PDB file of C-alpha atoms in Angstrom:
ATOM      1  CA  UNK A 224     108.013  83.171 123.455  1.00 55.00           C
ATOM      2  CA  UNK A 225     106.601  79.755 124.841  1.00 63.00           C
ATOM      3  CA  UNK A 226     109.796  77.837 123.496  1.00 70.00           C
ATOM      4  CA  UNK A 227     112.306  80.208 124.161  1.00 70.00           C
ATOM      5  CA  UNK A 228     113.694  79.930 128.191  1.00 72.00           C
ATOM      6  CA  UNK A 229     115.674  81.936 130.209  1.00 76.00           C
ATOM      7  CA  UNK A 230     119.214  80.748 132.127  1.00 83.00           C
ATOM      8  CA  UNK A 231     119.422  82.947 135.849  1.00 89.00           C
ATOM      9  CA  UNK A 232     121.673  82.271 137.774  1.00 93.00           C
ATOM     10  CA  UNK A 233     121.091  83.078 141.739  1.00 96.00           C
ATOM     11  CA  UNK A 234     124.353  83.219 143.551  1.00 96.00           C
ATOM     12  CA  UNK A 235     125.137  84.225 147.108  1.00 96.00           C
ATOM     13  CA  UNK A 236     128.198  86.056 147.459  1.00 96.00           C
ATOM     14  CA  UNK A 237     130.204  87.750 150.057  1.00 96.00           C
ATOM     15  CA  UNK A 238     133.161  90.125 150.293  1.00 94.00           C
ATOM     16  CA  UNK A 239     133.809  89.176 146.214  1.00 93.00           C
ATOM     17  CA  UNK A 240     133.162  85.074 146.899  1.00 92.00           C
ATOM     18  CA  UNK A 241     130.530  83.035 145.559  1.00 93.00           C
ATOM     19  CA  UNK A 242     129.065  81.232 148.409  1.00 96.00           C
ATOM     20  CA  UNK A 243     126.480  79.781 148.188  1.00 98.00           C
ATOM     21  CA  UNK A 244     124.385  78.840 144.027  1.00 97.00           C
ATOM     22  CA  UNK A 245     123.277  75.999 141.709  1.00 96.00           C
ATOM     23  CA  UNK A 246     126.227  73.917 141.666  1.00 96.00           C
ATOM     24  CA  UNK A 247     126.892  74.067 145.391  1.00 97.00           C
ATOM     25  CA  UNK A 248     123.189  73.419 146.231  1.00 98.00           C
ATOM     26  CA  UNK A 249     123.487  70.349 143.633  1.00 98.00           C
ATOM     27  CA  UNK A 250     126.381  68.685 144.807  1.00 98.00           C
ATOM     28  CA  UNK A 251     124.761  69.126 148.974  1.00 98.00           C
ATOM     29  CA  UNK A 252     121.759  67.403 147.464  1.00 97.00           C
ATOM     30  CA  UNK A 253     123.507  64.620 146.426  1.00 97.00           C
ATOM     31  CA  UNK A 254     125.889  64.217 148.747  1.00 97.00           C
ATOM     32  CA  UNK A 255     122.122  64.282 151.373  1.00 96.00           C
ATOM     33  CA  UNK A 256     120.817  61.481 148.748  1.00 96.00           C
ATOM     34  CA  UNK A 257     124.572  59.143 148.903  1.00 96.00           C
ATOM     35  CA  UNK A 258     125.368  60.152 152.591  1.00 95.00           C
ATOM     36  CA  UNK A 259     128.871  60.738 150.951  1.00 94.00           C
ATOM     37  CA  UNK A 260     131.349  63.712 149.756  1.00 95.00           C
ATOM     38  CA  UNK A 261     133.618  61.030 147.261  1.00 94.00           C
ATOM     39  CA  UNK A 262     130.484  59.695 145.961  1.00 95.00           C
ATOM     40  CA  UNK A 263     128.447  63.157 146.052  1.00 97.00           C
ATOM     41  CA  UNK A 264     131.843  64.468 143.894  1.00 97.00           C
ATOM     42  CA  UNK A 265     131.913  61.456 142.078  1.00 97.00           C
ATOM     43  CA  UNK A 266     128.970  61.344 140.518  1.00 97.00           C
ATOM     44  CA  UNK A 267     128.994  65.451 139.997  1.00 98.00           C
ATOM     45  CA  UNK A 268     131.953  64.508 138.408  1.00 98.00           C
ATOM     46  CA  UNK A 269     134.481  66.501 139.960  1.00 97.00           C
ATOM     47  CA  UNK A 270     137.677  65.280 142.835  1.00 97.00           C
ATOM     48  CA  UNK A 271     136.939  64.786 146.322  1.00 96.00           C
ATOM     49  CA  UNK A 272     139.141  67.614 146.807  1.00 97.00           C
ATOM     50  CA  UNK A 273     136.588  69.938 145.076  1.00 98.00           C
ATOM     51  CA  UNK A 274     134.505  69.004 146.693  1.00 97.00           C
ATOM     52  CA  UNK A 275     135.438  69.969 149.571  1.00 96.00           C
ATOM     53  CA  UNK A 276     136.621  72.722 148.892  1.00 97.00           C
ATOM     54  CA  UNK A 277     133.482  73.972 147.838  1.00 97.00           C
ATOM     55  CA  UNK A 278     131.191  72.728 150.836  1.00 98.00           C
ATOM     56  CA  UNK A 279     134.811  75.047 153.519  1.00 97.00           C
ATOM     57  CA  UNK A 280     133.643  78.339 151.249  1.00 97.00           C
ATOM     58  CA  UNK A 281     130.326  77.966 151.617  1.00 97.00           C
ATOM     59  CA  UNK A 282     130.248  77.057 155.702  1.00 98.00           C
ATOM     60  CA  UNK A 283     132.950  79.149 156.098  1.00 97.00           C
ATOM     61  CA  UNK A 284     130.048  81.877 154.170  1.00 97.00           C
ATOM     62  CA  UNK A 285     127.857  81.399 156.221  1.00 97.00           C
ATOM     63  CA  UNK A 286     129.952  80.900 159.213  1.00 97.00           C
ATOM     64  CA  UNK A 287     127.777  77.735 159.983  1.00 97.00           C
ATOM     65  CA  UNK A 288     128.320  74.716 159.561  1.00 97.00           C
ATOM     66  CA  UNK A 289     126.512  72.024 156.687  1.00 98.00           C
ATOM     67  CA  UNK A 290     127.265  68.602 156.673  1.00 97.00           C
ATOM     68  CA  UNK A 291     128.300  66.483 159.234  1.00 95.00           C
ATOM     69  CA  UNK A 292     131.118  64.216 158.505  1.00 88.00           C
ATOM     70  CA  UNK A 293     131.902  60.620 160.398  1.00 84.00           C
ATOM     71  CA  UNK A 294     134.725  59.410 160.229  1.00 78.00           C
ATOM     72  CA  UNK A 295     135.058  55.681 158.757  1.00 72.00           C
ATOM     73  CA  UNK A 296     135.216  53.137 161.354  1.00 60.00           C
ATOM     74  CA  UNK A 297     134.256  49.570 161.729  1.00 62.00           C
ATOM     75  CA  UNK A 298     131.006  50.748 159.227  1.00 64.00           C
ATOM     76  CA  UNK A 299     131.989  52.688 156.970  1.00 69.00           C
ATOM     77  CA  UNK A 300     132.083  57.401 157.702  1.00 77.00           C
ATOM     78  CA  UNK A 301     129.189  59.176 155.982  1.00 90.00           C
ATOM     79  CA  UNK A 302     128.674  62.789 155.586  1.00 94.00           C
ATOM     80  CA  UNK A 303     124.671  64.494 156.569  1.00 95.00           C
ATOM     81  CA  UNK A 304     123.497  67.531 156.147  1.00 97.00           C
ATOM     82  CA  UNK A 305     122.930  69.679 159.145  1.00 97.00           C
ATOM     83  CA  UNK A 306     119.627  70.695 159.734  1.00 98.00           C
ATOM     84  CA  UNK A 307     120.628  74.087 158.679  1.00 98.00           C
ATOM     85  CA  UNK A 308     122.105  72.339 155.652  1.00 98.00           C
ATOM     86  CA  UNK A 309     118.298  70.901 154.484  1.00 97.00           C
ATOM     87  CA  UNK A 310     117.002  74.623 155.187  1.00 98.00           C
ATOM     88  CA  UNK A 311     119.019  76.114 152.724  1.00 98.00           C
ATOM     89  CA  UNK A 312     118.837  73.124 149.835  1.00 98.00           C
ATOM     90  CA  UNK A 313     115.082  73.323 150.389  1.00 98.00           C
ATOM     91  CA  UNK A 314     114.626  76.679 150.430  1.00 98.00           C
ATOM     92  CA  UNK A 315     117.282  77.970 147.770  1.00 98.00           C
ATOM     93  CA  UNK A 316     114.871  75.492 145.536  1.00 96.00           C
ATOM     94  CA  UNK A 317     111.864  77.230 146.448  1.00 97.00           C
ATOM     95  CA  UNK A 318     113.074  80.864 146.061  1.00 97.00           C
ATOM     96  CA  UNK A 319     115.020  79.312 142.957  1.00 95.00           C
ATOM     97  CA  UNK A 320     112.058  77.808 141.468  1.00 94.00           C
ATOM     98  CA  UNK A 321     109.892  81.380 142.141  1.00 95.00           C
ATOM     99  CA  UNK A 322     112.850  83.147 140.527  1.00 95.00           C
ATOM    100  CA  UNK A 323     112.871  81.738 137.119  1.00 90.00           C
ATOM    101  CA  UNK A 324     108.516  81.740 137.387  1.00 90.00           C
ATOM    102  CA  UNK A 325     108.352  85.217 137.947  1.00 92.00           C
ATOM    103  CA  UNK A 326     111.037  86.123 135.518  1.00 90.00           C
ATOM    104  CA  UNK A 327     109.246  83.260 132.802  1.00 85.00           C
ATOM    105  CA  UNK A 328     106.211  85.331 133.213  1.00 85.00           C
ATOM    106  CA  UNK A 329     107.882  88.458 133.500  1.00 88.00           C
ATOM    107  CA  UNK A 330     109.962  87.738 129.815  1.00 85.00           C
ATOM    108  CA  UNK A 331     106.498  87.053 128.112  1.00 81.00           C
ATOM    109  CA  UNK A 332     105.033  90.200 129.520  1.00 85.00           C
ATOM    110  CA  UNK A 333     108.015  91.888 127.435  1.00 86.00           C
ATOM    111  CA  UNK A 334     109.164  90.590 124.517  1.00 85.00           C
ATOM    112  CA  UNK A 335     106.163  89.058 123.439  1.00 80.00           C
ATOM    113  CA  UNK A 336     105.147  92.332 120.793  1.00 80.00           C
ATOM    114  CA  UNK A 337     108.694  92.949 120.429  1.00 82.00           C
ATOM    115  CA  UNK A 338     109.173  89.403 119.230  1.00 75.00           C
ATOM    116  CA  UNK A 339     105.450  88.042 117.344  1.00 67.00           C
ATOM    117  CA  UNK A 340     104.889  85.363 116.551  1.00 55.00           C
ATOM    118  CA  UNK A 341     107.592  84.053 115.448  1.00 52.00           C
ATOM    119  CA  UNK A 342     108.562  83.629 118.302  1.00 49.00           C
ATOM    120  CA  UNK A 343     106.369  81.366 120.089  1.00 47.00           C
TER     121      UNK A 343
END
């Protein structure tokens, strides 16, 4: 089973609404790197409007600001993550890695005997 992988989706859901998951985390990481929601949206192949909706939804779900938006001016605008936003991204990445590592190990425990050598 070493060549096989598991696809696990981790999502934070509040009142039947997806608030946070891998896609939101990737958007926030991109905003943090590029310092721009518009540039992050373009890089991820989504509209600026969709990116804003995703960010607003996450902020409403958590009840906390995730991004600080600076309106353009002489030196242009930009966006940065709040301290909560940075911690959210960091902890989600760590949690996701732990969950995927755990599921990979458990997959081998449960399925190696069932699939045998043909799946290695």
